[in-house]
Amino acid sequence: MGYKLKTAKQTESLLLQMECSENLPIFTLVKLAISVSLRKGPLSESDLNTDLLGREFNRPTVTGEFDSLYKCLMELILDQHLTDDEFFPTYVKAHLDRGVVLLEQERRYGNDFLTHLSELDKAI
Amino acid sequence: MNIQSIELTNFGSYEGVCSFDFSNRDPKRRIVIIGGKNGSGKTTLFTAIQVCFYGHYTFGFKSDGKLYLNEISKIINNRSRIDETQSASVKISFSDQQARDVDLYTVHRGWTWGAGEIREYFMVNKNGGELDPEQLSNFQNYLLHLIPPDLLRLYFFDAEKIADYFLEEHRGNIHDALMILSGNDTFDILHDAVKRLINTDKNADQENAKEYIYKRDAVKRLRDEIGTVKTEITQLQKQIDETESSIEKIKSEYAHCGGLSLDEWKTLNDKMKEEEAVRRQLNAERKVLATEILPFIIAEDLVRQVKPQIHREKEYRTISSLGASLQTEPFFLMLADELENMGIASAKQQTHQLSQRISRFFAVDQWDSFIPLFGLSEDAEVQILTILNHIESNTTTMHDCAKRIQKSLVKSKQLRKQLNKSSIDNLEEHLQAVAELNGIHTKTALWLTQKAIEAQRLEEAIEMQSKELNRIQKAFEYGLQQQSMQAVSGRVLLLLESLHEKIFQKLILRVQQNVNQKLRQIIRKEQFIDSVLIDNDFNVHLLRAQTIQASFLLDQIRKKGVNGLQKAIGTYAMQELYSLLCADEQHLQIELENAKRDCYSLLLEIDQNKLSNGEKQIFVMSLYWALMQQCQHSLPFIIDTPFARIDTEHRENITRHFFAELSGQLFILSTNEELDDHHLTALREQISDVYLLEYDVSKHTVIHKNQYFGGNYGL
């Protein structure tokens, strides 16, 4: 059972930027990033192969009490049951690294980041 | 008024109870003759009647004091006077007709004595009932009005003294007697009342006028003062309003220029801070939501699939578990045994069919190829479902927070705008200006209060003074009314005096006619008096017509002038001369000289002092008779010594033309040398009773009824 994951280098810097600019805690940002990635759909091969040069996070920091739920969501996208190890850190890292980039993109579009994120479907 | 009876008890020579009864029914018989020699008690009876009716007035006293009681003491019978257990009294019963009613009175005046003192009592009984003190007082007043004390001597006629009454005493007696007898004394009463009114103290009116003017001025001054104060109040109020307006204006201008008071500025800031706090709170909430809810709002579509999947997997597990349990050899064997036990035929075959059926049931397509995706434990499922429920119930919260934050931002923006617009730079200056104006306002308000108090005080003073003025005004008006009344009274007085004069002149004329008439009847002497004239002062002038030579008249006028002639012949003769010659004083001599007459018949005045006593008496009795003819009341006359100074010759005339023609009840107290049988015969038809009084050896008066000097007297 994995307990830690290491993000890509880009993920770390983007998270730091967003932490400063949005004044949101890291543990919130990582969750938002995963959700944005989950919203996009299945991962690509490259998504699953990001570097490990970024920041290390504990599992509770990343998924918190929503661990099982996040697993279900990823299983739904994959349409395949994931083992615990596959879930964390592999798929969680993949979604996190992809999600942070997506999150950064979304950040540019809205005055209020959180409101924008909550209205992503309306924006579409 | 008719006397019915007289009862004397221990009065003078009347020792014990002595009574006279005059209650005869024949109205024509009105003369009572009471004869008696000198000292028999006639005069005592005469006095008793007066004392009974008039008490102290009889002797001319105004009250029943010691002097009066002394006189009474002298009158009380000497013998009974010694015995203190005794008493004396006079009781007179009389009837009095008023309109158609006849009242019977009994007047009872008496005296007791002891310890050197005499005490008098007085009672009146009217129609059987005793009069109470108030009624008694009224009765006495009635008697006094009927026969006033001043006229007692007219009704209680002492012929020896009546000449003095008319001739020698003050003429006012005759004037007063005439007015009272004719019922015209009310003129004098009215006259006196009017005079009193006219002579009301004028000083009081002047004082009232002064006081009124003073008080009126005082009230006016107060009113002027209060007017001034009220004007000041109005001005002060106006000042206060202007100050308040200035304060408002300054505040408004300050506010308009963005000026804020410190409080306002603080309030705005506080509100800003409040909003900021609200936003902080909301942002904190949002951050929590951003962690717990937002991620799952972002992947909303995906999240929505979780619950159904869990339910499907749960169902699959249930079906699988059940199927796994039911499709086992032991289950079928049990089933076969049971069916066999139940006596069902072909139990095995049945069981086989059942097992196939059950297998078919569980072999549905949907579960056939179903592969659980999540593979969650029951606890994990419950946890996830709980999270999903939490997410569902807080989905809108995110939006609400955003809205509330937006709202707060807008509000903060407005507050900021307001703050940016406002300034407290000039606050101090503004506060100073406001404080200055407030100071003026306070001072002015204080003055206003003081003025209001002053106005209140003046109002109260005015009210009090006005009440006082009202009272004084009424007194002043009353005084003016009195003055008006005095002015009217003056005219009334003149009218009364004019009426009085006219009435008196009429009366004098009547008396004059009656005197002349009676004199001619009584006097035997011819050419005694041709005329009696009574002037306004009630001087009686006896006139006799005489022939005067013209030469005498001329001689008198040439030597002594008109005045000398008037002295010689008298005023009335002079008036006659003027009338005859149609001349006045200046031309009398000329007319006399031109008249060519030898003599004139003129009425010369007779000097009364040259009349004999008898003549005087006759004249007086004629005058008396004439006066009594003016009397409006029917009152008894009591005449003592009727023929005093009258000679025999004239007595008959007096009997016929005097006694017989006096109206009302008449008591004649006569000696044997006066009214004799002859006279009685002349009066017979009118005599009701005859009494003879004798002073017997036991030294008291004895009353003999129906007796006269000649013996019994039958009526």
PDB file of N, CA, C and O in Angstrom, chain B residues 79-134:
ATOM      1  N   ARG B  79    -103.362 102.097  97.528  1.00  0.00           N
ATOM      2  CA  ARG B  79    -103.556 101.041  98.518  1.00  0.00           C
ATOM      3  C   ARG B  79    -102.963  99.726  98.026  1.00  0.00           C
ATOM      4  O   ARG B  79    -102.278  99.027  98.758  1.00  0.00           O
ATOM      5  N   SER B  80    -103.209  99.442  96.763  1.00  0.00           N
ATOM      6  CA  SER B  80    -102.673  98.184  96.237  1.00  0.00           C
ATOM      7  C   SER B  80    -101.170  98.288  96.035  1.00  0.00           C
ATOM      8  O   SER B  80    -100.460  97.286  96.042  1.00  0.00           O
ATOM      9  N   ARG B  81    -100.730  99.487  95.928  1.00  0.00           N
ATOM     10  CA  ARG B  81     -99.295  99.720  95.714  1.00  0.00           C
ATOM     11  C   ARG B  81     -98.470  99.216  96.898  1.00  0.00           C
ATOM     12  O   ARG B  81     -97.316  98.818  96.741  1.00  0.00           O
ATOM     13  N   ILE B  82     -99.083  99.227  98.079  1.00  0.00           N
ATOM     14  CA  ILE B  82     -98.377  98.790  99.289  1.00  0.00           C
ATOM     15  C   ILE B  82     -98.153  97.278  99.246  1.00  0.00           C
ATOM     16  O   ILE B  82     -97.131  96.770  99.688  1.00  0.00           O
ATOM     17  N   ASP B  83     -99.118  96.584  98.689  1.00  0.00           N
ATOM     18  CA  ASP B  83     -99.072  95.125  98.701  1.00  0.00           C
ATOM     19  C   ASP B  83     -98.332  94.640  97.449  1.00  0.00           C
ATOM     20  O   ASP B  83     -98.798  94.813  96.325  1.00  0.00           O
ATOM     21  N   GLU B  84     -97.206  94.028  97.700  1.00  0.00           N
ATOM     22  CA  GLU B  84     -96.378  93.577  96.568  1.00  0.00           C
ATOM     23  C   GLU B  84     -96.948  92.357  95.873  1.00  0.00           C
ATOM     24  O   GLU B  84     -96.483  91.974  94.809  1.00  0.00           O
ATOM     25  N   THR B  85     -97.953  91.790  96.442  1.00  0.00           N
ATOM     26  CA  THR B  85     -98.570  90.631  95.768  1.00  0.00           C
ATOM     27  C   THR B  85     -99.595  91.081  94.744  1.00  0.00           C
ATOM     28  O   THR B  85    -100.076  90.303  93.923  1.00  0.00           O
ATOM     29  N   GLN B  86     -99.923  92.374  94.860  1.00  0.00           N
ATOM     30  CA  GLN B  86    -100.941  92.891  93.957  1.00  0.00           C
ATOM     31  C   GLN B  86    -100.325  93.243  92.601  1.00  0.00           C
ATOM     32  O   GLN B  86     -99.098  93.266  92.437  1.00  0.00           O
ATOM     33  N   SER B  87    -101.216  93.585  91.678  1.00  0.00           N
ATOM     34  CA  SER B  87    -100.763  94.057  90.366  1.00  0.00           C
ATOM     35  C   SER B  87    -101.760  95.078  89.864  1.00  0.00           C
ATOM     36  O   SER B  87    -102.872  95.175  90.395  1.00  0.00           O
ATOM     37  N   ALA B  88    -101.376  95.849  88.882  1.00  0.00           N
ATOM     38  CA  ALA B  88    -102.278  96.824  88.279  1.00  0.00           C
ATOM     39  C   ALA B  88    -102.281  96.585  86.791  1.00  0.00           C
ATOM     40  O   ALA B  88    -101.290  96.110  86.220  1.00  0.00           O
ATOM     41  N   SER B  89    -103.393  96.914  86.140  1.00  0.00           N
ATOM     42  CA  SER B  89    -103.442  96.715  84.690  1.00  0.00           C
ATOM     43  C   SER B  89    -104.578  97.486  84.086  1.00  0.00           C
ATOM     44  O   SER B  89    -105.516  97.888  84.770  1.00  0.00           O
ATOM     45  N   VAL B  90    -104.485  97.643  82.806  1.00  0.00           N
ATOM     46  CA  VAL B  90    -105.579  98.187  82.003  1.00  0.00           C
ATOM     47  C   VAL B  90    -105.776  97.233  80.837  1.00  0.00           C
ATOM     48  O   VAL B  90    -104.809  96.879  80.157  1.00  0.00           O
ATOM     49  N   LYS B  91    -107.031  96.830  80.646  1.00  0.00           N
ATOM     50  CA  LYS B  91    -107.306  95.891  79.554  1.00  0.00           C
ATOM     51  C   LYS B  91    -108.379  96.498  78.692  1.00  0.00           C
ATOM     52  O   LYS B  91    -109.450  96.844  79.191  1.00  0.00           O
ATOM     53  N   ILE B  92    -108.095  96.635  77.413  1.00  0.00           N
ATOM     54  CA  ILE B  92    -109.074  97.223  76.489  1.00  0.00           C
ATOM     55  C   ILE B  92    -109.325  96.247  75.356  1.00  0.00           C
ATOM     56  O   ILE B  92    -108.379  95.770  74.725  1.00  0.00           O
ATOM     57  N   SER B  93    -110.578  95.975  75.117  1.00  0.00           N
ATOM     58  CA  SER B  93    -110.965  95.154  73.973  1.00  0.00           C
ATOM     59  C   SER B  93    -111.559  96.062  72.918  1.00  0.00           C
ATOM     60  O   SER B  93    -112.357  96.935  73.232  1.00  0.00           O
ATOM     61  N   PHE B  94    -111.152  95.849  71.697  1.00  0.00           N
ATOM     62  CA  PHE B  94    -111.714  96.658  70.613  1.00  0.00           C
ATOM     63  C   PHE B  94    -111.826  95.812  69.357  1.00  0.00           C
ATOM     64  O   PHE B  94    -111.105  94.826  69.180  1.00  0.00           O
ATOM     65  N   SER B  95    -112.720  96.225  68.503  1.00  0.00           N
ATOM     66  CA  SER B  95    -112.852  95.556  67.215  1.00  0.00           C
ATOM     67  C   SER B  95    -112.271  96.480  66.152  1.00  0.00           C
ATOM     68  O   SER B  95    -112.358  97.700  66.263  1.00  0.00           O
ATOM     69  N   ASP B  96    -111.703  95.861  65.142  1.00  0.00           N
ATOM     70  CA  ASP B  96    -111.080  96.645  64.069  1.00  0.00           C
ATOM     71  C   ASP B  96    -111.462  96.005  62.751  1.00  0.00           C
ATOM     72  O   ASP B  96    -111.249  94.791  62.554  1.00  0.00           O
ATOM     73  N   GLN B  97    -112.048  96.824  61.888  1.00  0.00           N
ATOM     74  CA  GLN B  97    -112.471  96.270  60.598  1.00  0.00           C
ATOM     75  C   GLN B  97    -111.453  96.627  59.519  1.00  0.00           C
ATOM     76  O   GLN B  97    -111.126  97.799  59.295  1.00  0.00           O
ATOM     77  N   GLN B  98    -110.933  95.571  58.868  1.00  0.00           N
ATOM     78  CA  GLN B  98    -110.039  95.757  57.711  1.00  0.00           C
ATOM     79  C   GLN B  98    -110.721  95.067  56.547  1.00  0.00           C
ATOM     80  O   GLN B  98    -110.902  93.855  56.568  1.00  0.00           O
ATOM     81  N   ALA B  99    -111.157  95.850  55.569  1.00  0.00           N
ATOM     82  CA  ALA B  99    -111.965  95.322  54.439  1.00  0.00           C
ATOM     83  C   ALA B  99    -113.228  94.723  55.031  1.00  0.00           C
ATOM     84  O   ALA B  99    -113.945  95.391  55.757  1.00  0.00           O
ATOM     85  N   ARG B 100    -113.455  93.402  54.792  1.00  0.00           N
ATOM     86  CA  ARG B 100    -114.675  92.810  55.327  1.00  0.00           C
ATOM     87  C   ARG B 100    -114.430  92.039  56.623  1.00  0.00           C
ATOM     88  O   ARG B 100    -115.346  91.526  57.233  1.00  0.00           O
ATOM     89  N   ASP B 101    -113.173  91.913  56.997  1.00  0.00           N
ATOM     90  CA  ASP B 101    -112.855  91.142  58.211  1.00  0.00           C
ATOM     91  C   ASP B 101    -112.896  92.041  59.431  1.00  0.00           C
ATOM     92  O   ASP B 101    -112.391  93.171  59.416  1.00  0.00           O
ATOM     93  N   VAL B 102    -113.469  91.501  60.493  1.00  0.00           N
ATOM     94  CA  VAL B 102    -113.492  92.232  61.770  1.00  0.00           C
ATOM     95  C   VAL B 102    -112.683  91.423  62.773  1.00  0.00           C
ATOM     96  O   VAL B 102    -112.991  90.269  63.054  1.00  0.00           O
ATOM     97  N   ASP B 103    -111.633  92.046  63.273  1.00  0.00           N
ATOM     98  CA  ASP B 103    -110.787  91.361  64.257  1.00  0.00           C
ATOM     99  C   ASP B 103    -111.080  91.919  65.628  1.00  0.00           C
ATOM    100  O   ASP B 103    -111.310  93.131  65.798  1.00  0.00           O
ATOM    101  N   LEU B 104    -111.043  91.014  66.609  1.00  0.00           N
ATOM    102  CA  LEU B 104    -111.276  91.434  67.991  1.00  0.00           C
ATOM    103  C   LEU B 104    -109.962  91.360  68.751  1.00  0.00           C
ATOM    104  O   LEU B 104    -109.354  90.298  68.853  1.00  0.00           O
ATOM    105  N   TYR B 105    -109.532  92.512  69.242  1.00  0.00           N
ATOM    106  CA  TYR B 105    -108.277  92.582  69.975  1.00  0.00           C
ATOM    107  C   TYR B 105    -108.554  92.817  71.446  1.00  0.00           C
ATOM    108  O   TYR B 105    -109.501  93.493  71.812  1.00  0.00           O
ATOM    109  N   THR B 106    -107.671  92.289  72.271  1.00  0.00           N
ATOM    110  CA  THR B 106    -107.675  92.639  73.690  1.00  0.00           C
ATOM    111  C   THR B 106    -106.252  93.040  74.032  1.00  0.00           C
ATOM    112  O   THR B 106    -105.327  92.223  73.966  1.00  0.00           O
ATOM    113  N   VAL B 107    -106.118  94.331  74.376  1.00  0.00           N
ATOM    114  CA  VAL B 107    -104.799  94.840  74.733  1.00  0.00           C
ATOM    115  C   VAL B 107    -104.717  94.895  76.245  1.00  0.00           C
ATOM    116  O   VAL B 107    -105.580  95.472  76.902  1.00  0.00           O
ATOM    117  N   HIS B 108    -103.702  94.264  76.772  1.00  0.00           N
ATOM    118  CA  HIS B 108    -103.579  94.127  78.236  1.00  0.00           C
ATOM    119  C   HIS B 108    -102.194  94.575  78.655  1.00  0.00           C
ATOM    120  O   HIS B 108    -101.192  93.938  78.360  1.00  0.00           O
ATOM    121  N   ARG B 109    -102.146  95.719  79.318  1.00  0.00           N
ATOM    122  CA  ARG B 109    -100.858  96.202  79.846  1.00  0.00           C
ATOM    123  C   ARG B 109    -100.958  96.240  81.363  1.00  0.00           C
ATOM    124  O   ARG B 109    -101.925  96.780  81.898  1.00  0.00           O
ATOM    125  N   GLY B 110     -99.966  95.647  82.000  1.00  0.00           N
ATOM    126  CA  GLY B 110    -100.048  95.575  83.460  1.00  0.00           C
ATOM    127  C   GLY B 110     -98.706  95.761  84.117  1.00  0.00           C
ATOM    128  O   GLY B 110     -97.657  95.809  83.455  1.00  0.00           O
ATOM    129  N   TRP B 111     -98.777  95.865  85.422  1.00  0.00           N
ATOM    130  CA  TRP B 111     -97.546  96.119  86.193  1.00  0.00           C
ATOM    131  C   TRP B 111     -97.566  95.314  87.492  1.00  0.00           C
ATOM    132  O   TRP B 111     -98.612  95.144  88.120  1.00  0.00           O
ATOM    133  N   THR B 112     -96.436  94.850  87.833  1.00  0.00           N
ATOM    134  CA  THR B 112     -96.216  94.229  89.147  1.00  0.00           C
ATOM    135  C   THR B 112     -95.085  94.984  89.789  1.00  0.00           C
ATOM    136  O   THR B 112     -94.331  95.692  89.121  1.00  0.00           O
ATOM    137  N   TRP B 113     -94.981  94.824  91.064  1.00  0.00           N
ATOM    138  CA  TRP B 113     -93.926  95.579  91.757  1.00  0.00           C
ATOM    139  C   TRP B 113     -93.377  94.759  92.912  1.00  0.00           C
ATOM    140  O   TRP B 113     -94.030  93.891  93.465  1.00  0.00           O
ATOM    141  N   GLY B 114     -92.191  95.023  93.252  1.00  0.00           N
ATOM    142  CA  GLY B 114     -91.546  94.342  94.365  1.00  0.00           C
ATOM    143  C   GLY B 114     -90.090  94.740  94.418  1.00  0.00           C
ATOM    144  O   GLY B 114     -89.484  95.066  93.392  1.00  0.00           O
ATOM    145  N   ALA B 115     -89.546  94.738  95.603  1.00  0.00           N
ATOM    146  CA  ALA B 115     -88.141  95.115  95.832  1.00  0.00           C
ATOM    147  C   ALA B 115     -87.840  96.484  95.237  1.00  0.00           C
ATOM    148  O   ALA B 115     -86.769  96.723  94.666  1.00  0.00           O
ATOM    149  N   GLY B 116     -88.817  97.376  95.363  1.00  0.00           N
ATOM    150  CA  GLY B 116     -88.601  98.744  94.893  1.00  0.00           C
ATOM    151  C   GLY B 116     -88.634  98.902  93.380  1.00  0.00           C
ATOM    152  O   GLY B 116     -88.327  99.959  92.847  1.00  0.00           O
ATOM    153  N   GLU B 117     -89.014  97.839  92.700  1.00  0.00           N
ATOM    154  CA  GLU B 117     -89.033  97.916  91.227  1.00  0.00           C
ATOM    155  C   GLU B 117     -90.411  97.675  90.680  1.00  0.00           C
ATOM    156  O   GLU B 117     -91.171  96.890  91.213  1.00  0.00           O
ATOM    157  N   ILE B 118     -90.709  98.361  89.603  1.00  0.00           N
ATOM    158  CA  ILE B 118     -91.970  98.098  88.896  1.00  0.00           C
ATOM    159  C   ILE B 118     -91.637  97.420  87.575  1.00  0.00           C
ATOM    160  O   ILE B 118     -90.725  97.828  86.861  1.00  0.00           O
ATOM    161  N   ARG B 119     -92.408  96.390  87.313  1.00  0.00           N
ATOM    162  CA  ARG B 119     -92.181  95.676  86.055  1.00  0.00           C
ATOM    163  C   ARG B 119     -93.465  95.728  85.250  1.00  0.00           C
ATOM    164  O   ARG B 119     -94.564  95.570  85.786  1.00  0.00           O
ATOM    165  N   GLU B 120     -93.289  95.949  83.989  1.00  0.00           N
ATOM    166  CA  GLU B 120     -94.463  96.069  83.116  1.00  0.00           C
ATOM    167  C   GLU B 120     -94.563  94.841  82.221  1.00  0.00           C
ATOM    168  O   GLU B 120     -93.554  94.288  81.811  1.00  0.00           O
ATOM    169  N   TYR B 121     -95.790  94.436  81.948  1.00  0.00           N
ATOM    170  CA  TYR B 121     -95.993  93.387  80.948  1.00  0.00           C
ATOM    171  C   TYR B 121     -97.038  93.899  79.966  1.00  0.00           C
ATOM    172  O   TYR B 121     -97.896  94.713  80.309  1.00  0.00           O
ATOM    173  N   PHE B 122     -96.936  93.353  78.778  1.00  0.00           N
ATOM    174  CA  PHE B 122     -97.831  93.809  77.720  1.00  0.00           C
ATOM    175  C   PHE B 122     -98.226  92.605  76.879  1.00  0.00           C
ATOM    176  O   PHE B 122     -97.367  91.862  76.404  1.00  0.00           O
ATOM    177  N   MET B 123     -99.528  92.395  76.748  1.00  0.00           N
ATOM    178  CA  MET B 123     -99.995  91.255  75.962  1.00  0.00           C
ATOM    179  C   MET B 123    -101.106  91.711  75.047  1.00  0.00           C
ATOM    180  O   MET B 123    -101.866  92.613  75.396  1.00  0.00           O
ATOM    181  N   VAL B 124    -101.210  91.082  73.931  1.00  0.00           N
ATOM    182  CA  VAL B 124    -102.313  91.365  73.010  1.00  0.00           C
ATOM    183  C   VAL B 124    -102.895  90.039  72.565  1.00  0.00           C
ATOM    184  O   VAL B 124    -102.170  89.126  72.174  1.00  0.00           O
ATOM    185  N   ASN B 125    -104.189  89.963  72.624  1.00  0.00           N
ATOM    186  CA  ASN B 125    -104.890  88.778  72.180  1.00  0.00           C
ATOM    187  C   ASN B 125    -105.688  89.169  70.948  1.00  0.00           C
ATOM    188  O   ASN B 125    -106.420  90.158  70.951  1.00  0.00           O
ATOM    189  N   LYS B 126    -105.496  88.398  69.910  1.00  0.00           N
ATOM    190  CA  LYS B 126    -106.235  88.687  68.682  1.00  0.00           C
ATOM    191  C   LYS B 126    -107.109  87.499  68.335  1.00  0.00           C
ATOM    192  O   LYS B 126    -106.597  86.391  68.155  1.00  0.00           O
ATOM    193  N   ASN B 127    -108.394  87.739  68.312  1.00  0.00           N
ATOM    194  CA  ASN B 127    -109.373  86.687  67.973  1.00  0.00           C
ATOM    195  C   ASN B 127    -109.172  85.431  68.808  1.00  0.00           C
ATOM    196  O   ASN B 127    -109.278  84.310  68.310  1.00  0.00           O
ATOM    197  N   GLY B 128    -108.837  85.611  70.087  1.00  0.00           N
ATOM    198  CA  GLY B 128    -108.698  84.482  70.993  1.00  0.00           C
ATOM    199  C   GLY B 128    -107.296  83.924  71.071  1.00  0.00           C
ATOM    200  O   GLY B 128    -107.016  83.062  71.897  1.00  0.00           O
ATOM    201  N   GLY B 129    -106.406  84.367  70.224  1.00  0.00           N
ATOM    202  CA  GLY B 129    -105.049  83.833  70.243  1.00  0.00           C
ATOM    203  C   GLY B 129    -104.055  84.911  70.653  1.00  0.00           C
ATOM    204  O   GLY B 129    -104.126  86.034  70.155  1.00  0.00           O
ATOM    205  N   GLU B 130    -103.127  84.519  71.546  1.00  0.00           N
ATOM    206  CA  GLU B 130    -102.167  85.513  72.012  1.00  0.00           C
ATOM    207  C   GLU B 130    -101.119  85.765  70.925  1.00  0.00           C
ATOM    208  O   GLU B 130    -100.640  84.811  70.286  1.00  0.00           O
ATOM    209  N   LEU B 131    -100.747  87.018  70.758  1.00  0.00           N
ATOM    210  CA  LEU B 131     -99.750  87.335  69.742  1.00  0.00           C
ATOM    211  C   LEU B 131     -98.363  86.978  70.264  1.00  0.00           C
ATOM    212  O   LEU B 131     -98.053  87.206  71.429  1.00  0.00           O
ATOM    213  N   ASP B 132     -97.543  86.406  69.360  1.00  0.00           N
ATOM    214  CA  ASP B 132     -96.164  86.097  69.745  1.00  0.00           C
ATOM    215  C   ASP B 132     -95.345  87.393  69.699  1.00  0.00           C
ATOM    216  O   ASP B 132     -95.861  88.431  69.247  1.00  0.00           O
ATOM    217  N   PRO B 133     -94.127  87.384  70.170  1.00  0.00           N
ATOM    218  CA  PRO B 133     -93.347  88.616  70.250  1.00  0.00           C
ATOM    219  C   PRO B 133     -93.267  89.380  68.929  1.00  0.00           C
ATOM    220  O   PRO B 133     -93.374  90.612  68.918  1.00  0.00           O
ATOM    221  N   GLU B 134     -93.090  88.650  67.833  1.00  0.00           N
ATOM    222  CA  GLU B 134     -92.984  89.339  66.544  1.00  0.00           C
ATOM    223  C   GLU B 134     -94.318  89.997  66.178  1.00  0.00           C
ATOM    224  O   GLU B 134     -94.367  91.158  65.748  1.00  0.00           O
TER     225      GLU B 134
END
